[in-house]
Coordinates of N, CA and C and ligand atoms in Angstrom, one line a residue:
M1 N 105.1 -26.2 65.7 CA 105.4 -25.4 66.9 C 104.7 -24.1 66.7
K2 N 103.6 -24.0 67.5 CA 102.7 -22.8 67.3 C 102.7 -21.9 68.6
I3 N 102.4 -20.6 68.3 CA 102.0 -19.7 69.4 C 100.8 -18.9 68.9
M4 N 100.1 -18.3 69.8 CA 99.0 -17.4 69.5 C 99.3 -16.0 69.9
L5 N 98.9 -15.0 69.1 CA 99.2 -13.6 69.5 C 97.9 -12.9 69.5
V6 N 97.7 -12.1 70.6 CA 96.5 -11.3 70.8 C 96.9 -9.9 71.1
S7 N 96.4 -8.9 70.5 CA 96.8 -7.5 70.7 C 95.5 -6.6 70.8
D8 N 95.7 -5.5 71.5 CA 94.8 -4.4 71.4 C 93.3 -4.8 71.7
I9 N 93.1 -5.3 72.9 CA 91.8 -5.7 73.3 C 90.9 -4.6 73.7
H10 N 91.5 -3.5 74.3 CA 90.9 -2.3 74.6 C 89.5 -2.4 75.4
A11 N 89.6 -3.1 76.5 CA 88.5 -3.2 77.4 C 87.2 -3.7 76.8
N12 N 87.4 -4.5 75.8 CA 86.2 -5.1 75.0 C 86.0 -6.5 75.5
L13 N 85.3 -6.7 76.6 CA 85.1 -8.0 77.2 C 84.4 -9.0 76.3
P14 N 83.3 -8.6 75.6 CA 82.7 -9.6 74.6 C 83.7 -10.1 73.6
A15 N 84.6 -9.3 73.1 CA 85.6 -9.8 72.1 C 86.5 -10.8 72.8
L16 N 86.9 -10.5 74.0 CA 87.9 -11.4 74.7 C 87.1 -12.7 75.1
E17 N 85.9 -12.6 75.5 CA 85.1 -13.8 75.8 C 84.9 -14.7 74.5
A18 N 84.7 -14.0 73.4 CA 84.5 -14.8 72.1 C 85.8 -15.5 71.7
F19 N 86.9 -14.8 72.0 CA 88.2 -15.4 71.7 C 88.4 -16.6 72.6
S20 N 88.1 -16.5 73.9 CA 88.3 -17.6 74.9 C 87.4 -18.8 74.5
A21 N 86.2 -18.5 74.1 CA 85.3 -19.6 73.7 C 85.8 -20.3 72.4
Y22 N 86.3 -19.5 71.5 CA 86.9 -20.0 70.2 C 88.0 -21.0 70.5
R23 N 88.9 -20.5 71.5 CA 90.1 -21.3 71.9 C 89.7 -22.6 72.5
T24 N 88.6 -22.6 73.3 CA 88.2 -23.8 74.0 C 87.5 -24.7 72.9
K25 N 86.6 -24.2 72.1 CA 85.9 -25.0 71.2 C 86.8 -25.7 70.2
N26 N 87.9 -25.0 69.8 CA 88.8 -25.5 68.8 C 90.0 -26.2 69.5
R27 N 89.9 -26.5 70.8 CA 91.0 -27.2 71.5 C 92.4 -26.6 71.3
L28 N 92.4 -25.3 71.5 CA 93.7 -24.5 71.2 C 94.4 -24.2 72.5
E29 N 93.9 -24.6 73.7 CA 94.4 -24.2 75.0 C 95.9 -24.6 75.2
G30 N 96.3 -25.6 74.4 CA 97.7 -26.1 74.6 C 98.7 -25.2 73.9
I31 N 98.2 -24.2 73.1 CA 99.1 -23.4 72.3 C 99.5 -22.1 73.2
P32 N 100.8 -21.9 73.4 CA 101.1 -20.7 74.3 C 100.5 -19.4 73.7
L33 N 100.1 -18.6 74.7 CA 99.4 -17.3 74.3 C 100.3 -16.1 74.7
Y34 N 100.4 -15.2 73.8 CA 101.2 -14.0 74.0 C 100.3 -12.8 73.7
F35 N 100.3 -11.8 74.6 CA 99.5 -10.6 74.5 C 100.4 -9.4 74.3
L36 N 100.1 -8.6 73.3 CA 101.0 -7.5 72.8 C 100.5 -6.1 73.3
G37 N 99.6 -6.1 74.3 CA 99.4 -4.8 74.9 C 98.1 -4.1 74.5
D38 N 97.8 -2.9 75.2 CA 96.6 -2.2 75.1 C 95.4 -3.0 75.5
Y39 N 95.4 -3.3 76.8 CA 94.3 -4.1 77.4 C 93.1 -3.2 77.8
V40 N 93.4 -2.0 78.1 CA 92.4 -1.0 78.6 C 92.4 0.2 77.8
N41 N 91.3 1.0 78.0 CA 91.0 2.3 77.3 C 90.3 1.9 76.0
L42 N 89.4 2.8 75.6 CA 88.6 2.8 74.4 C 87.5 1.7 74.4
G43 N 87.2 1.2 75.6 CA 86.2 0.2 75.8 C 85.5 0.3 77.1
P44 N 84.4 -0.4 77.3 CA 83.6 -0.1 78.6 C 83.9 -1.1 79.7
F45 N 84.8 -2.1 79.5 CA 84.9 -3.1 80.5 C 86.4 -3.3 81.0
P46 N 87.1 -2.2 81.4 CA 88.5 -2.3 81.8 C 88.7 -3.4 82.9
E47 N 88.0 -3.3 84.0 CA 88.3 -4.1 85.1 C 88.0 -5.6 84.7
E48 N 86.8 -5.8 84.1 CA 86.4 -7.2 83.8 C 87.4 -7.8 82.8
T49 N 87.9 -7.0 81.9 CA 88.9 -7.4 80.9 C 90.2 -7.9 81.5
V50 N 90.7 -7.0 82.4 CA 91.9 -7.4 83.1 C 91.8 -8.6 83.9
N51 N 90.6 -8.8 84.6 CA 90.4 -10.0 85.4 C 90.3 -11.2 84.5
L52 N 89.7 -11.2 83.4 CA 89.7 -12.4 82.5 C 91.1 -12.7 81.9
L53 N 91.8 -11.6 81.6 CA 93.2 -11.8 81.1 C 94.0 -12.5 82.1
R54 N 93.9 -12.1 83.4 CA 94.8 -12.6 84.4 C 94.4 -14.1 84.7
S55 N 93.2 -14.5 84.2 CA 92.8 -15.9 84.4 C 93.5 -16.8 83.4
F56 N 94.1 -16.2 82.3 CA 94.8 -17.1 81.4 C 96.2 -17.3 82.0
S57 N 96.3 -18.2 83.0 CA 97.5 -18.3 83.8 C 98.7 -18.7 83.0
G58 N 99.9 -18.2 83.4 CA 101.1 -18.6 82.8 C 101.4 -18.0 81.5
E59 N 100.7 -17.1 81.0 CA 100.9 -16.5 79.7 C 101.8 -15.3 79.8
V60 N 102.2 -14.7 78.6 CA 103.1 -13.6 78.6 C 102.3 -12.3 78.1
Y61 N 102.5 -11.3 78.9 CA 101.8 -10.0 78.6 C 102.8 -8.9 78.4
L62 N 102.6 -8.1 77.4 CA 103.4 -6.9 77.2 C 102.5 -5.7 77.4
A63 N 103.1 -4.5 77.8 CA 102.3 -3.3 78.0 C 102.2 -2.5 76.6
G64 N 101.1 -1.8 76.4 CA 100.9 -1.0 75.3 C 100.8 0.5 75.7
N65 N 100.7 1.4 74.8 CA 100.7 2.8 75.1 C 99.5 3.2 75.9
H66 N 98.3 2.6 75.7 CA 97.1 2.9 76.5 C 97.3 2.4 77.9
D67 N 97.9 1.3 78.1 CA 98.1 0.8 79.5 C 99.0 1.8 80.2
R68 N 100.0 2.3 79.5 CA 100.9 3.3 80.1 C 100.2 4.6 80.4
Y69 N 99.2 5.0 79.5 CA 98.5 6.3 79.8 C 97.7 6.1 81.1
I70 N 97.2 4.9 81.4 CA 96.4 4.7 82.6 C 97.2 4.7 83.9
I71 N 98.4 4.1 83.8 CA 99.2 4.0 85.0 C 100.0 5.2 85.3
N72 N 100.2 6.1 84.3 CA 101.0 7.3 84.5 C 100.2 8.5 84.0
E73 N 99.7 9.3 85.0 CA 99.0 10.5 84.7 C 99.8 11.5 83.7
H74 N 101.1 11.6 83.9 CA 101.9 12.5 83.1 C 102.0 12.1 81.7
A75 N 101.7 10.8 81.4 CA 101.8 10.3 80.0 C 100.8 11.1 79.1
L76 N 99.8 11.7 79.7 CA 98.7 12.4 79.0 C 99.1 13.8 78.7
D77 N 100.1 14.4 79.4 CA 100.5 15.7 79.2 C 101.1 15.9 77.8
H78 N 100.6 16.9 77.0 CA 101.2 17.2 75.7 C 101.0 16.0 74.7
N79 N 100.2 15.1 75.0 CA 100.0 14.0 74.1 C 99.0 14.4 73.0
P80 N 99.5 14.5 71.7 CA 98.6 15.0 70.7 C 97.3 14.2 70.5
Y81 N 97.5 12.9 70.8 CA 96.3 11.9 70.7 C 95.2 12.4 71.6
F82 N 95.5 13.0 72.7 CA 94.5 13.4 73.7 C 94.3 14.9 73.7
G83 N 94.5 15.5 72.5 CA 94.3 17.0 72.4 C 92.8 17.3 72.7
N84 N 92.0 16.4 72.4 CA 90.5 16.5 72.7 C 90.4 16.2 74.2
H85 N 89.8 17.2 74.9 CA 89.6 17.0 76.4 C 88.8 15.7 76.8
D86 N 87.9 15.3 75.9 CA 87.1 14.1 76.2 C 88.0 12.9 76.3
G87 N 89.1 12.9 75.5 CA 90.1 11.8 75.6 C 90.7 11.7 77.0
I88 N 91.0 12.8 77.6 CA 91.6 12.9 78.9 C 90.5 12.3 79.9
L89 N 89.3 12.8 79.7 CA 88.2 12.3 80.6 C 88.0 10.8 80.5
H90 N 88.2 10.3 79.2 CA 88.0 8.9 79.0 C 89.1 8.1 79.8
C91 N 90.4 8.6 79.7 CA 91.5 7.9 80.4 C 91.2 7.9 81.9
R92 N 90.7 9.0 82.4 CA 90.5 9.1 83.9 C 89.3 8.1 84.2
W93 N 88.3 8.1 83.4 CA 87.2 7.1 83.6 C 87.7 5.7 83.7
T94 N 88.6 5.3 82.7 CA 89.1 4.0 82.7 C 89.9 3.7 84.0
R95 N 90.7 4.7 84.4 CA 91.5 4.5 85.6 C 90.6 4.3 86.9
D96 N 89.5 5.0 86.9 CA 88.6 4.9 88.0 C 87.9 3.6 88.1
Q97 N 87.8 2.9 87.0 CA 87.1 1.6 87.0 C 88.0 0.5 87.5
L98 N 89.4 0.7 87.5 CA 90.3 -0.4 87.8 C 90.6 -0.5 89.3
S99 N 90.6 -1.7 89.8 CA 90.9 -2.0 91.2 C 92.4 -1.7 91.4
P100 N 92.8 -1.5 92.7 CA 94.2 -1.4 93.0 C 95.1 -2.6 92.4
G101 N 94.5 -3.8 92.6 CA 95.2 -5.0 92.1 C 95.4 -5.0 90.6
S102 N 94.4 -4.5 89.8 CA 94.5 -4.4 88.4 C 95.5 -3.4 88.0
L103 N 95.5 -2.2 88.6 CA 96.5 -1.2 88.3 C 97.9 -1.6 88.6
E104 N 98.0 -2.4 89.7 CA 99.4 -2.9 90.1 C 99.8 -3.9 89.0
W105 N 98.9 -4.7 88.5 CA 99.2 -5.7 87.5 C 99.7 -5.0 86.2
L106 N 99.0 -3.9 85.8 CA 99.3 -3.2 84.6 C 100.7 -2.5 84.8
R107 N 101.0 -2.1 86.0 CA 102.3 -1.4 86.3 C 103.5 -2.3 86.1
N108 N 103.2 -3.6 86.2 CA 104.3 -4.5 86.3 C 104.5 -5.4 85.1
I109 N 103.9 -5.1 84.0 CA 104.1 -5.9 82.8 C 105.2 -5.3 81.9
P110 N 106.0 -6.1 81.3 CA 107.1 -5.6 80.5 C 106.7 -5.0 79.2
T111 N 107.6 -4.4 78.5 CA 107.4 -3.7 77.2 C 108.0 -4.5 76.0
R112 N 108.8 -5.6 76.3 CA 109.4 -6.3 75.3 C 109.6 -7.8 75.8
H113 N 109.5 -8.7 74.8 CA 109.7 -10.1 75.2 C 110.4 -10.8 74.0
Q114 N 111.4 -11.6 74.3 CA 112.1 -12.3 73.2 C 112.3 -13.8 73.6
F115 N 112.2 -14.7 72.6 CA 112.4 -16.1 72.8 C 112.7 -16.8 71.5
E116 N 113.1 -18.1 71.6 CA 113.3 -18.9 70.4 C 112.1 -19.7 70.2
L117 N 111.8 -19.9 68.9 CA 110.7 -20.7 68.5 C 111.2 -21.5 67.3
G118 N 111.7 -22.7 67.6 CA 112.3 -23.5 66.5 C 113.4 -22.8 65.8
A119 N 113.4 -22.7 64.5 CA 114.5 -22.0 63.8 C 114.4 -20.5 63.9
F120 N 113.4 -20.0 64.5 CA 113.2 -18.5 64.5 C 113.4 -17.9 65.9
H121 N 113.9 -16.7 65.9 CA 113.9 -15.8 67.1 C 112.6 -15.0 67.0
V122 N 111.9 -14.9 68.1 CA 110.7 -14.1 68.2 C 111.0 -12.8 69.0
D123 N 110.7 -11.7 68.5 CA 110.9 -10.4 69.2 C 109.6 -9.6 69.2
M124 N 109.0 -9.5 70.4 CA 107.7 -8.9 70.6 C 107.7 -7.5 71.2
V125 N 107.1 -6.6 70.6 CA 106.9 -5.2 71.2 C 105.4 -4.8 70.9
H126 N 105.0 -3.7 71.6 CA 103.6 -3.3 71.2 C 103.6 -2.5 69.9
G127 N 104.5 -1.4 69.8 CA 104.6 -0.6 68.7 C 105.9 -0.9 67.9
R128 N 107.0 -0.2 68.3 CA 108.3 -0.6 67.9 C 109.3 -0.4 69.0
H129 N 110.5 -0.7 68.9 CA 111.4 -0.9 70.0 C 111.7 0.4 70.8
D130 N 111.6 1.5 70.1 CA 111.9 2.8 70.7 C 110.7 3.6 71.0
S131 N 109.5 3.1 70.7 CA 108.2 3.8 70.9 C 107.0 2.9 70.9
D132 N 106.2 3.1 71.9 CA 104.9 2.3 71.9 C 103.8 3.0 71.1
E133 N 104.2 4.2 70.5 CA 103.2 5.0 69.7 C 103.5 5.0 68.2
E134 N 104.5 4.2 67.8 CA 104.9 4.1 66.4 C 104.9 2.7 66.0
T135 N 105.0 2.4 64.7 CA 105.0 1.0 64.2 C 106.3 0.6 63.6
L136 N 106.6 -0.7 63.5 CA 107.9 -1.1 63.1 C 108.2 -0.7 61.6
D137 N 109.4 -0.2 61.4 CA 109.8 0.3 60.1 C 110.6 -0.9 59.4
A138 N 110.2 -1.4 58.3 CA 110.8 -2.5 57.6 C 112.3 -2.2 57.3
G139 N 112.6 -0.9 57.2 CA 114.0 -0.6 56.8 C 114.9 -0.6 58.0
R140 N 114.3 -0.7 59.2 CA 115.2 -0.6 60.4 C 115.3 -1.9 61.2
I141 N 114.8 -3.0 60.7 CA 114.9 -4.3 61.4 C 116.0 -5.1 60.8
D142 N 116.4 -6.1 61.6 CA 117.5 -7.0 61.1 C 116.9 -8.1 60.2
S143 N 117.1 -7.9 58.9 CA 116.5 -8.8 57.9 C 117.4 -9.9 57.5
K144 N 118.6 -10.0 58.1 CA 119.5 -11.1 57.8 C 119.4 -12.3 58.7
R145 N 118.5 -12.2 59.6 CA 118.3 -13.4 60.5 C 116.8 -13.8 60.5
K146 N 116.6 -15.1 60.9 CA 115.2 -15.6 60.9 C 114.6 -15.1 62.2
I147 N 113.9 -14.0 62.1 CA 113.3 -13.3 63.2 C 111.8 -13.0 62.9
V148 N 110.9 -13.4 63.8 CA 109.5 -12.9 63.7 C 109.4 -11.7 64.6
Y149 N 109.2 -10.5 64.0 CA 109.0 -9.3 64.8 C 107.4 -9.2 65.0
A150 N 107.0 -9.4 66.2 CA 105.5 -9.4 66.4 C 105.2 -8.1 67.1
C151 N 104.2 -7.4 66.6 CA 103.8 -6.1 67.1 C 102.3 -5.9 66.9
G152 N 101.8 -4.9 67.6 CA 100.4 -4.5 67.5 C 100.2 -3.1 67.2
H153 N 99.4 -2.4 68.0 CA 99.3 -0.9 68.0 C 98.5 -0.3 66.8
T154 N 98.7 -0.7 65.6 CA 98.0 -0.1 64.5 C 96.5 -0.6 64.4
H155 N 96.2 -1.7 64.9 CA 94.9 -2.3 64.8 C 94.6 -2.8 63.4
V156 N 95.6 -2.9 62.6 CA 95.5 -3.4 61.2 C 96.4 -4.6 61.0
P157 N 95.9 -5.8 60.6 CA 96.9 -6.9 60.4 C 98.0 -6.6 59.4
R158 N 99.1 -7.1 59.7 CA 100.3 -6.9 58.8 C 101.1 -8.2 58.7
N159 N 101.4 -8.7 57.6 CA 102.2 -9.9 57.4 C 103.2 -9.5 56.3
Q160 N 104.4 -9.1 56.7 CA 105.4 -8.6 55.7 C 106.7 -9.4 55.8
G161 N 107.1 -10.0 54.8 CA 108.5 -10.7 54.8 C 109.5 -9.6 54.4
V162 N 110.6 -9.6 55.1 CA 111.7 -8.6 54.9 C 113.0 -9.4 55.0
G163 N 113.6 -9.8 53.8 CA 114.7 -10.7 53.9 C 114.4 -12.0 54.5
L164 N 115.1 -12.4 55.6 CA 114.8 -13.7 56.3 C 113.8 -13.4 57.4
A165 N 113.5 -12.2 57.7 CA 112.7 -11.8 58.8 C 111.2 -11.6 58.4
H166 N 110.3 -11.6 59.3 CA 108.9 -11.3 59.1 C 108.5 -10.3 60.1
I167 N 107.6 -9.3 59.6 CA 106.9 -8.5 60.6 C 105.5 -9.0 60.6
F168 N 105.0 -9.2 61.8 CA 103.6 -9.8 61.9 C 102.8 -9.0 62.9
N169 N 101.7 -8.5 62.5 CA 100.8 -7.8 63.4 C 99.5 -8.6 63.3
P170 N 99.0 -9.1 64.4 CA 97.8 -9.9 64.3 C 96.5 -9.1 64.3
G171 N 96.6 -7.8 64.2 CA 95.4 -7.0 64.2 C 94.9 -6.8 65.6
S172 N 93.7 -6.2 65.8 CA 93.2 -5.9 67.1 C 92.0 -6.8 67.5
L173 N 92.1 -7.4 68.7 CA 91.0 -8.2 69.1 C 89.7 -7.4 69.4
G174 N 89.9 -6.2 70.0 CA 88.8 -5.5 70.6 C 88.4 -4.2 69.8
K175 N 89.2 -3.8 68.9 CA 88.9 -2.6 68.1 C 89.6 -2.5 66.8
P176 N 89.2 -3.5 65.9 CA 89.9 -3.5 64.6 C 89.6 -2.3 63.8
L177 N 90.6 -1.9 63.0 CA 90.5 -0.7 62.2 C 90.8 -0.9 60.7
D178 N 90.5 -2.1 60.2 CA 90.8 -2.5 58.8 C 89.5 -2.8 58.1
R179 N 88.4 -2.1 58.5 CA 87.1 -2.2 57.8 C 86.5 -3.6 57.9
D180 N 87.0 -4.4 58.8 CA 86.4 -5.7 59.1 C 86.2 -5.7 60.6
N181 N 84.9 -5.6 61.1 CA 84.7 -5.4 62.5 C 84.8 -6.6 63.4
R182 N 85.1 -7.8 62.8 CA 85.3 -9.0 63.6 C 86.6 -8.9 64.4
A183 N 86.6 -9.6 65.6 CA 87.8 -9.6 66.4 C 88.9 -10.3 65.6
S184 N 90.2 -9.9 65.8 CA 91.3 -10.4 65.1 C 92.4 -10.9 66.0
F185 N 93.0 -12.0 65.7 CA 94.2 -12.5 66.4 C 95.0 -13.3 65.5
G186 N 96.2 -13.7 66.0 CA 97.2 -14.3 65.1 C 97.7 -15.7 65.6
I187 N 98.1 -16.5 64.6 CA 98.7 -17.8 65.0 C 100.1 -17.8 64.2
V188 N 101.2 -18.1 64.9 CA 102.5 -18.3 64.2 C 102.8 -19.7 64.3
D189 N 103.1 -20.3 63.2 CA 103.4 -21.8 63.1 C 104.8 -22.0 62.5
V190 N 105.8 -22.4 63.3 CA 107.1 -22.6 62.8 C 107.3 -24.1 62.5
S191 N 107.6 -24.4 61.3 CA 107.8 -25.8 60.9 C 109.1 -25.9 60.1
G192 N 110.1 -26.6 60.7 CA 111.4 -26.6 60.0 C 112.0 -25.2 59.9
E193 N 112.3 -24.9 58.7 CA 113.0 -23.6 58.4 C 111.9 -22.5 58.1
N194 N 110.7 -22.8 58.1 CA 109.6 -21.9 57.6 C 108.7 -21.5 58.7
A195 N 108.2 -20.2 58.6 CA 107.2 -19.8 59.6 C 105.9 -19.4 58.8
S196 N 104.8 -19.9 59.2 CA 103.5 -19.4 58.6 C 102.8 -18.5 59.6
L197 N 102.3 -17.4 59.1 CA 101.7 -16.4 59.9 C 100.2 -16.2 59.5
E198 N 99.3 -16.6 60.4 CA 97.9 -16.6 60.0 C 97.1 -15.6 60.9
V199 N 96.2 -14.8 60.2 CA 95.3 -13.9 61.0 C 94.0 -14.6 61.0
V200 N 93.4 -14.7 62.2 CA 92.1 -15.4 62.3 C 91.0 -14.3 62.7
R201 N 89.9 -14.3 62.1 CA 88.8 -13.4 62.5 C 87.6 -14.1 63.0
I202 N 87.1 -13.6 64.1 CA 85.9 -14.2 64.7 C 84.8 -13.1 65.0
P203 N 83.6 -13.4 64.8 CA 82.5 -12.5 65.1 C 82.3 -12.5 66.7
Y204 N 81.9 -11.3 67.2 CA 81.5 -11.3 68.6 C 80.3 -10.3 68.7
D205 N 79.8 -10.2 69.9 CA 78.5 -9.4 70.1 C 78.9 -7.9 70.2
I206 N 79.1 -7.2 69.1 CA 79.5 -5.8 69.1 C 78.5 -4.9 69.9
E207 N 77.2 -5.2 69.6 CA 76.2 -4.4 70.2 C 76.1 -4.5 71.8
R208 N 76.6 -5.6 72.3 CA 76.7 -5.7 73.8 C 77.8 -4.7 74.3
T209 N 78.9 -4.6 73.6 CA 79.9 -3.6 73.9 C 79.3 -2.2 73.8
V210 N 78.6 -1.9 72.7 CA 78.0 -0.6 72.5 C 77.0 -0.3 73.6
R211 N 76.2 -1.2 74.0 CA 75.2 -1.0 75.1 C 75.9 -0.6 76.4
A212 N 77.0 -1.3 76.6 CA 77.8 -1.0 77.9 C 78.4 0.4 77.8
L213 N 78.9 0.8 76.7 CA 79.4 2.1 76.5 C 78.4 3.2 76.8
E214 N 77.1 2.9 76.4 CA 76.0 3.8 76.6 C 75.6 3.7 78.1
D215 N 75.4 2.5 78.6 CA 74.8 2.4 79.9 C 75.8 2.9 81.0
R216 N 77.1 2.8 80.7 CA 78.1 3.3 81.7 C 78.5 4.7 81.4
E217 N 77.9 5.3 80.4 CA 78.1 6.7 80.0 C 79.6 7.0 79.9
V218 N 80.3 6.2 79.2 CA 81.7 6.3 79.0 C 82.1 7.5 78.2
P219 N 82.9 8.4 78.8 CA 83.3 9.6 78.0 C 83.9 9.3 76.7
W220 N 83.7 10.1 75.6 CA 84.3 9.9 74.3 C 83.7 8.7 73.5
R221 N 82.4 8.3 74.0 CA 81.9 7.0 73.4 C 81.4 7.1 72.0
K222 N 81.1 8.3 71.5 CA 80.5 8.4 70.2 C 81.4 7.9 69.1
G223 N 82.6 8.3 69.1 CA 83.6 7.9 68.1 C 84.0 6.4 68.3
I224 N 84.0 6.0 69.6 CA 84.4 4.6 69.9 C 83.3 3.7 69.3
I225 N 82.1 4.0 69.5 CA 80.9 3.2 69.0 C 81.0 3.1 67.5
N226 N 81.2 4.3 66.9 CA 81.3 4.3 65.4 C 82.4 3.4 64.9
S227 N 83.6 3.5 65.5 CA 84.7 2.7 65.0 C 84.5 1.2 65.3
L228 N 83.9 0.9 66.4 CA 83.6 -0.5 66.7 C 82.7 -1.2 65.6
R229 N 81.7 -0.4 65.2 CA 80.8 -0.9 64.2 C 81.4 -0.9 62.8
T230 N 82.2 0.1 62.5 CA 82.7 0.2 61.1 C 84.1 -0.3 60.9
A231 N 84.8 -0.5 62.0 CA 86.3 -0.8 61.9 C 87.0 0.2 61.1
I232 N 86.6 1.5 61.2 CA 87.3 2.6 60.5 C 87.6 3.6 61.6
Y233 N 88.9 4.1 61.5 CA 89.3 5.1 62.5 C 88.5 6.4 62.4
T234 N 88.0 6.9 63.5 CA 87.3 8.2 63.4 C 87.9 9.2 64.3
D235 N 88.1 10.4 63.9 CA 88.6 11.5 64.7 C 87.6 12.2 65.6
E236 N 86.3 11.6 65.5 CA 85.3 12.1 66.5 C 85.7 11.8 67.9
E237 N 86.6 10.8 68.1 CA 86.9 10.4 69.5 C 87.5 11.6 70.2
Ligands
FE2_1 FE1 95.7 0.0 70.6

């Protein structure tokens, strides 16, 4: 009994296209797909990314903090992450690229989703339950039940057993930050009483994304390009 988890695409269409091709080539279309948020911002293809995402019909999408910044202007007020004015310009650039239909789609996706997967309960959020800008704290989850807590946000894969529970972060598809610049996604496989949590890495055309950031003169692009290539967080952004 499998599901696939994809998080933090960040308007990186070549990464999402590489994932889609991998899924087709490996005949994985029958496995339910769950998205953990941050579809837009920090990449050059927000509208194209949302359009491709919406073509994965019938799948489950959660909102991330960057999706929230785009649909709510006030989310940027006093946000330390956007202390750099270029960050605010970047968010406005992203919003300007999105069609009314895509903005409406972003506005209507939930922040949490839960369901049963065999012997396990699955609890999905972008960051943690009380904040989309923080990550799950192993000391604050219910470790006495078989629960897979699925989350994104950090852009770093995490597979942590805590009592009977697991915390699983599949990493970032479009902007990994764990020094491996390949796109990252996850597969959860529940078999009997056990859950296996696998992170899959696939190469994609990073320089196509870089060229689009340059060609479209995306604000804040210097740091974004650097971190796409190195998979290291940079405060040049
Ligand atoms: Fe993110």
